[in-house]
PDB file of C-alpha atoms in Angstrom:
ATOM      1  CA  UNK A 100     101.749-119.863 -19.807  1.00 50.00           C
ATOM      2  CA  UNK A 101      98.797-122.629 -20.921  1.00 50.00           C
ATOM      3  CA  UNK A 102      99.363-125.195 -23.574  1.00 51.00           C
ATOM      4  CA  UNK A 103      97.100-123.688 -25.763  1.00 52.00           C
ATOM      5  CA  UNK A 104      99.113-119.944 -25.546  1.00 48.00           C
ATOM      6  CA  UNK A 105     101.785-121.748 -26.526  1.00 47.00           C
ATOM      7  CA  UNK A 106     100.844-123.656 -29.533  1.00 49.00           C
ATOM      8  CA  UNK A 107      99.358-120.849 -30.709  1.00 50.00           C
ATOM      9  CA  UNK A 108     102.700-118.236 -30.810  1.00 48.00           C
ATOM     10  CA  UNK A 109     103.966-121.722 -32.674  1.00 51.00           C
ATOM     11  CA  UNK A 110     101.768-121.204 -35.156  1.00 53.00           C
ATOM     12  CA  UNK A 111     102.005-117.026 -34.675  1.00 53.00           C
ATOM     13  CA  UNK A 112     105.655-118.402 -35.624  1.00 54.00           C
ATOM     14  CA  UNK A 113     106.126-120.765 -38.217  1.00 56.00           C
ATOM     15  CA  UNK A 114     106.344-119.067 -42.248  1.00 59.00           C
ATOM     16  CA  UNK A 115     103.394-119.802 -44.434  1.00 63.00           C
ATOM     17  CA  UNK A 116     104.855-120.713 -47.394  1.00 66.00           C
ATOM     18  CA  UNK A 117     103.687-120.312 -50.649  1.00 72.00           C
ATOM     19  CA  UNK A 118     101.432-122.462 -52.556  1.00 90.00           C
ATOM     20  CA  UNK A 119     102.924-121.306 -55.773  1.00 92.00           C
ATOM     21  CA  UNK A 120     106.500-121.197 -57.968  1.00 94.00           C
ATOM     22  CA  UNK A 121     107.789-119.376 -61.668  1.00 96.00           C
ATOM     23  CA  UNK A 122     109.359-119.921 -64.170  1.00 97.00           C
ATOM     24  CA  UNK A 123     110.324-119.409 -67.562  1.00 97.00           C
ATOM     25  CA  UNK A 124     110.069-121.600 -70.659  1.00 98.00           C
ATOM     26  CA  UNK A 125     112.836-120.903 -73.273  1.00 97.00           C
ATOM     27  CA  UNK A 126     112.098-122.479 -76.780  1.00 96.00           C
ATOM     28  CA  UNK A 127     113.762-121.764 -79.940  1.00 92.00           C
ATOM     29  CA  UNK A 128     112.340-119.026 -80.667  1.00 91.00           C
ATOM     30  CA  UNK A 129     110.049-117.532 -77.428  1.00 93.00           C
ATOM     31  CA  UNK A 130     110.552-117.439 -73.268  1.00 97.00           C
ATOM     32  CA  UNK A 131     107.393-117.548 -71.355  1.00 97.00           C
ATOM     33  CA  UNK A 132     106.921-117.229 -68.109  1.00 97.00           C
ATOM     34  CA  UNK A 133     103.860-119.323 -66.157  1.00 96.00           C
ATOM     35  CA  UNK A 134     103.089-119.657 -62.079  1.00 95.00           C
ATOM     36  CA  UNK A 135     102.898-122.891 -61.077  1.00 95.00           C
ATOM     37  CA  UNK A 136     101.681-124.714 -57.949  1.00 94.00           C
ATOM     38  CA  UNK A 137     103.755-126.443 -55.375  1.00 94.00           C
ATOM     39  CA  UNK A 138     102.260-130.116 -56.312  1.00 96.00           C
ATOM     40  CA  UNK A 139     102.653-129.380 -59.982  1.00 96.00           C
ATOM     41  CA  UNK A 140     104.505-132.593 -61.830  1.00 97.00           C
ATOM     42  CA  UNK A 141     106.800-132.076 -64.558  1.00 97.00           C
ATOM     43  CA  UNK A 142     103.844-133.751 -66.297  1.00 98.00           C
ATOM     44  CA  UNK A 143     101.759-130.441 -65.332  1.00 98.00           C
ATOM     45  CA  UNK A 144     104.382-128.163 -66.471  1.00 98.00           C
ATOM     46  CA  UNK A 145     105.196-129.783 -70.342  1.00 98.00           C
ATOM     47  CA  UNK A 146     101.737-130.349 -70.461  1.00 98.00           C
ATOM     48  CA  UNK A 147     101.360-126.032 -69.755  1.00 98.00           C
ATOM     49  CA  UNK A 148     103.999-126.041 -72.403  1.00 98.00           C
ATOM     50  CA  UNK A 149     102.629-128.216 -75.340  1.00 97.00           C
ATOM     51  CA  UNK A 150      99.186-126.952 -75.026  1.00 97.00           C
ATOM     52  CA  UNK A 151     100.808-122.758 -75.401  1.00 96.00           C
ATOM     53  CA  UNK A 152     102.893-123.495 -78.406  1.00 95.00           C
ATOM     54  CA  UNK A 153      99.928-125.566 -80.269  1.00 95.00           C
ATOM     55  CA  UNK A 154     101.631-128.899 -80.138  1.00 95.00           C
ATOM     56  CA  UNK A 155     100.447-132.133 -80.087  1.00 96.00           C
ATOM     57  CA  UNK A 156     103.606-134.489 -80.966  1.00 95.00           C
ATOM     58  CA  UNK A 157     104.218-133.358 -77.363  1.00 96.00           C
ATOM     59  CA  UNK A 158     106.599-137.133 -77.545  1.00 95.00           C
ATOM     60  CA  UNK A 159     109.624-136.151 -79.061  1.00 95.00           C
ATOM     61  CA  UNK A 160     110.773-133.105 -76.466  1.00 97.00           C
ATOM     62  CA  UNK A 161     111.022-132.322 -72.903  1.00 98.00           C
ATOM     63  CA  UNK A 162     111.967-129.416 -71.115  1.00 98.00           C
ATOM     64  CA  UNK A 163     115.321-129.600 -70.094  1.00 98.00           C
ATOM     65  CA  UNK A 164     117.637-127.362 -66.504  1.00 97.00           C
ATOM     66  CA  UNK A 165     120.669-127.179 -65.394  1.00 95.00           C
ATOM     67  CA  UNK A 166     122.392-127.872 -62.098  1.00 91.00           C
ATOM     68  CA  UNK A 167     126.296-126.657 -61.629  1.00 88.00           C
ATOM     69  CA  UNK A 168     126.856-127.559 -65.609  1.00 89.00           C
ATOM     70  CA  UNK A 169     125.231-130.042 -65.585  1.00 93.00           C
ATOM     71  CA  UNK A 170     121.584-130.424 -67.827  1.00 95.00           C
ATOM     72  CA  UNK A 171     119.207-132.465 -67.065  1.00 96.00           C
ATOM     73  CA  UNK A 172     115.211-133.484 -68.370  1.00 98.00           C
ATOM     74  CA  UNK A 173     112.846-132.682 -66.019  1.00 98.00           C
ATOM     75  CA  UNK A 174     111.086-136.225 -64.658  1.00 98.00           C
ATOM     76  CA  UNK A 175     107.122-136.251 -65.994  1.00 98.00           C
ATOM     77  CA  UNK A 176     106.139-138.531 -63.707  1.00 98.00           C
ATOM     78  CA  UNK A 177     108.085-136.482 -60.265  1.00 97.00           C
ATOM     79  CA  UNK A 178     107.257-133.403 -57.996  1.00 97.00           C
ATOM     80  CA  UNK A 179     108.815-130.220 -60.002  1.00 97.00           C
ATOM     81  CA  UNK A 180     110.435-128.824 -56.195  1.00 95.00           C
ATOM     82  CA  UNK A 181     111.507-132.247 -55.698  1.00 96.00           C
ATOM     83  CA  UNK A 182     113.989-132.847 -58.803  1.00 96.00           C
ATOM     84  CA  UNK A 183     117.024-131.507 -58.330  1.00 94.00           C
ATOM     85  CA  UNK A 184     116.510-127.935 -60.357  1.00 94.00           C
ATOM     86  CA  UNK A 185     118.136-124.304 -59.611  1.00 91.00           C
ATOM     87  CA  UNK A 186     116.332-122.560 -56.345  1.00 86.00           C
ATOM     88  CA  UNK A 187     116.417-120.153 -59.003  1.00 87.00           C
ATOM     89  CA  UNK A 188     113.177-118.055 -59.679  1.00 90.00           C
ATOM     90  CA  UNK A 189     111.862-118.152 -61.462  1.00 94.00           C
ATOM     91  CA  UNK A 190     112.967-121.809 -62.073  1.00 96.00           C
ATOM     92  CA  UNK A 191     114.964-121.821 -65.885  1.00 97.00           C
ATOM     93  CA  UNK A 192     114.104-124.310 -68.156  1.00 98.00           C
ATOM     94  CA  UNK A 193     114.947-125.247 -72.151  1.00 98.00           C
ATOM     95  CA  UNK A 194     112.203-126.787 -74.122  1.00 98.00           C
ATOM     96  CA  UNK A 195     114.035-129.204 -77.069  1.00 97.00           C
ATOM     97  CA  UNK A 196     113.249-131.853 -78.546  1.00 95.00           C
ATOM     98  CA  UNK A 197     114.272-134.915 -76.343  1.00 95.00           C
ATOM     99  CA  UNK A 198     114.118-137.808 -78.964  1.00 93.00           C
ATOM    100  CA  UNK A 199     114.780-137.008 -83.029  1.00 89.00           C
ATOM    101  CA  UNK A 200     112.912-139.280 -85.458  1.00 89.00           C
ATOM    102  CA  UNK A 201     114.142-141.936 -88.013  1.00 89.00           C
ATOM    103  CA  UNK A 202     112.285-140.682 -91.212  1.00 88.00           C
ATOM    104  CA  UNK A 203     111.697-136.250 -90.525  1.00 83.00           C
ATOM    105  CA  UNK A 204     108.849-136.523 -93.317  1.00 81.00           C
ATOM    106  CA  UNK A 205     107.279-139.631 -92.636  1.00 87.00           C
ATOM    107  CA  UNK A 206     106.744-138.495 -87.995  1.00 90.00           C
ATOM    108  CA  UNK A 207     107.043-135.146 -87.516  1.00 88.00           C
ATOM    109  CA  UNK A 208     103.486-134.060 -88.731  1.00 91.00           C
ATOM    110  CA  UNK A 209     101.982-131.252 -87.348  1.00 91.00           C
ATOM    111  CA  UNK A 210     103.607-127.608 -88.187  1.00 89.00           C
ATOM    112  CA  UNK A 211     105.676-126.835 -85.080  1.00 91.00           C
ATOM    113  CA  UNK A 212     107.326-129.461 -84.539  1.00 92.00           C
ATOM    114  CA  UNK A 213     108.677-128.762 -87.770  1.00 89.00           C
ATOM    115  CA  UNK A 214     109.603-125.626 -87.168  1.00 89.00           C
ATOM    116  CA  UNK A 215     110.839-126.096 -83.364  1.00 93.00           C
ATOM    117  CA  UNK A 216     113.239-129.357 -84.813  1.00 90.00           C
ATOM    118  CA  UNK A 217     114.825-127.391 -87.582  1.00 88.00           C
ATOM    119  CA  UNK A 218     115.530-124.199 -84.905  1.00 89.00           C
ATOM    120  CA  UNK A 219     116.661-126.947 -82.601  1.00 92.00           C
ATOM    121  CA  UNK A 220     119.033-128.856 -85.744  1.00 89.00           C
ATOM    122  CA  UNK A 221     120.285-125.161 -86.751  1.00 87.00           C
ATOM    123  CA  UNK A 222     121.136-124.257 -83.692  1.00 90.00           C
ATOM    124  CA  UNK A 223     122.749-127.348 -83.165  1.00 90.00           C
ATOM    125  CA  UNK A 224     124.560-126.844 -86.148  1.00 88.00           C
ATOM    126  CA  UNK A 225     126.483-123.590 -86.285  1.00 86.00           C
ATOM    127  CA  UNK A 226     127.339-123.768 -82.352  1.00 88.00           C
ATOM    128  CA  UNK A 227     129.076-127.469 -84.444  1.00 89.00           C
ATOM    129  CA  UNK A 228     127.645-129.569 -81.394  1.00 90.00           C
ATOM    130  CA  UNK A 229     127.024-131.539 -84.910  1.00 87.00           C
ATOM    131  CA  UNK A 230     128.694-132.019 -86.982  1.00 91.00           C
ATOM    132  CA  UNK A 231     127.689-131.251 -90.684  1.00 88.00           C
ATOM    133  CA  UNK A 232     129.766-131.501 -94.156  1.00 90.00           C
ATOM    134  CA  UNK A 233     130.115-128.314 -96.072  1.00 87.00           C
ATOM    135  CA  UNK A 234     127.916-129.952 -98.843  1.00 90.00           C
ATOM    136  CA  UNK A 235     125.124-130.423 -96.252  1.00 88.00           C
ATOM    137  CA  UNK A 236     124.865-127.266 -95.257  1.00 85.00           C
ATOM    138  CA  UNK A 237     124.899-125.647 -98.312  1.00 85.00           C
ATOM    139  CA  UNK A 238     121.585-127.990 -98.680  1.00 85.00           C
ATOM    140  CA  UNK A 239     120.234-127.245 -96.343  1.00 84.00           C
ATOM    141  CA  UNK A 240     120.870-123.732 -95.995  1.00 82.00           C
ATOM    142  CA  UNK A 241     119.004-123.738 -99.580  1.00 82.00           C
ATOM    143  CA  UNK A 242     116.087-125.757 -98.249  1.00 80.00           C
ATOM    144  CA  UNK A 243     115.889-122.814 -95.025  1.00 79.00           C
ATOM    145  CA  UNK A 244     115.315-119.757 -97.892  1.00 80.00           C
ATOM    146  CA  UNK A 245     113.056-122.222-100.425  1.00 77.00           C
ATOM    147  CA  UNK A 246     110.976-122.351 -97.261  1.00 74.00           C
ATOM    148  CA  UNK A 247     111.386-119.010 -96.163  1.00 77.00           C
ATOM    149  CA  UNK A 248     111.314-117.458 -99.249  1.00 77.00           C
ATOM    150  CA  UNK A 249     109.068-118.666-101.580  1.00 78.00           C
ATOM    151  CA  UNK A 250     109.983-119.593-105.202  1.00 81.00           C
ATOM    152  CA  UNK A 251     112.684-116.604-106.842  1.00 78.00           C
ATOM    153  CA  UNK A 252     111.277-114.153-108.173  1.00 81.00           C
ATOM    154  CA  UNK A 253     113.738-111.663-109.801  1.00 80.00           C
ATOM    155  CA  UNK A 254     111.728-108.506-108.773  1.00 82.00           C
ATOM    156  CA  UNK A 255     111.641-109.414-105.211  1.00 80.00           C
ATOM    157  CA  UNK A 256     115.209-110.768-104.427  1.00 78.00           C
ATOM    158  CA  UNK A 257     117.764-108.141-105.363  1.00 78.00           C
ATOM    159  CA  UNK A 258     121.289-108.197-105.427  1.00 82.00           C
ATOM    160  CA  UNK A 259     122.035-109.217-101.394  1.00 80.00           C
ATOM    161  CA  UNK A 260     118.788-109.675 -99.923  1.00 80.00           C
ATOM    162  CA  UNK A 261     119.785-112.326 -97.918  1.00 80.00           C
ATOM    163  CA  UNK A 262     122.902-110.533 -96.544  1.00 78.00           C
ATOM    164  CA  UNK A 263     121.009-110.286 -92.778  1.00 75.00           C
ATOM    165  CA  UNK A 264     119.665-113.965 -93.041  1.00 75.00           C
ATOM    166  CA  UNK A 265     122.472-116.750 -90.838  1.00 71.00           C
ATOM    167  CA  UNK A 266     122.417-119.362 -93.714  1.00 67.00           C
ATOM    168  CA  UNK A 267     123.500-123.163 -92.105  1.00 59.00           C
TER     169      UNK A 267
END
């Protein structure tokens, strides 16, 4: 055999590496699937998610993944596949608030930001990850109802209309 033939046969046996990989991103109210390039850094995926949901106040959020019952945040400066992300396909990430503002009314300007924070805090209270006194729970539930349904209208808001809502 010539060395050229050997080179060709070895090259022919090399398995072509895929140029893309699939990810699933779960927000508090949606699931999205993306096809990402293998060279992408965490920032590329994070920016794509933020653009897709229409979020400009990105600094509060991150992409979290779970490996062996441990949660970790995707590092934005490293390649996605160089991190200890699950080897499943699609790779699942949760788009969550990573940092919480001290003055919500001043720092959360965009409606989508407020909405995502509300849904996450509500879930964490219901899952008992965040303690909330019964009094505060009732107050928060009243704010949620007010925001969702507006002012009370006896013609529209009949007895039991909130029965299907999962309130705090």
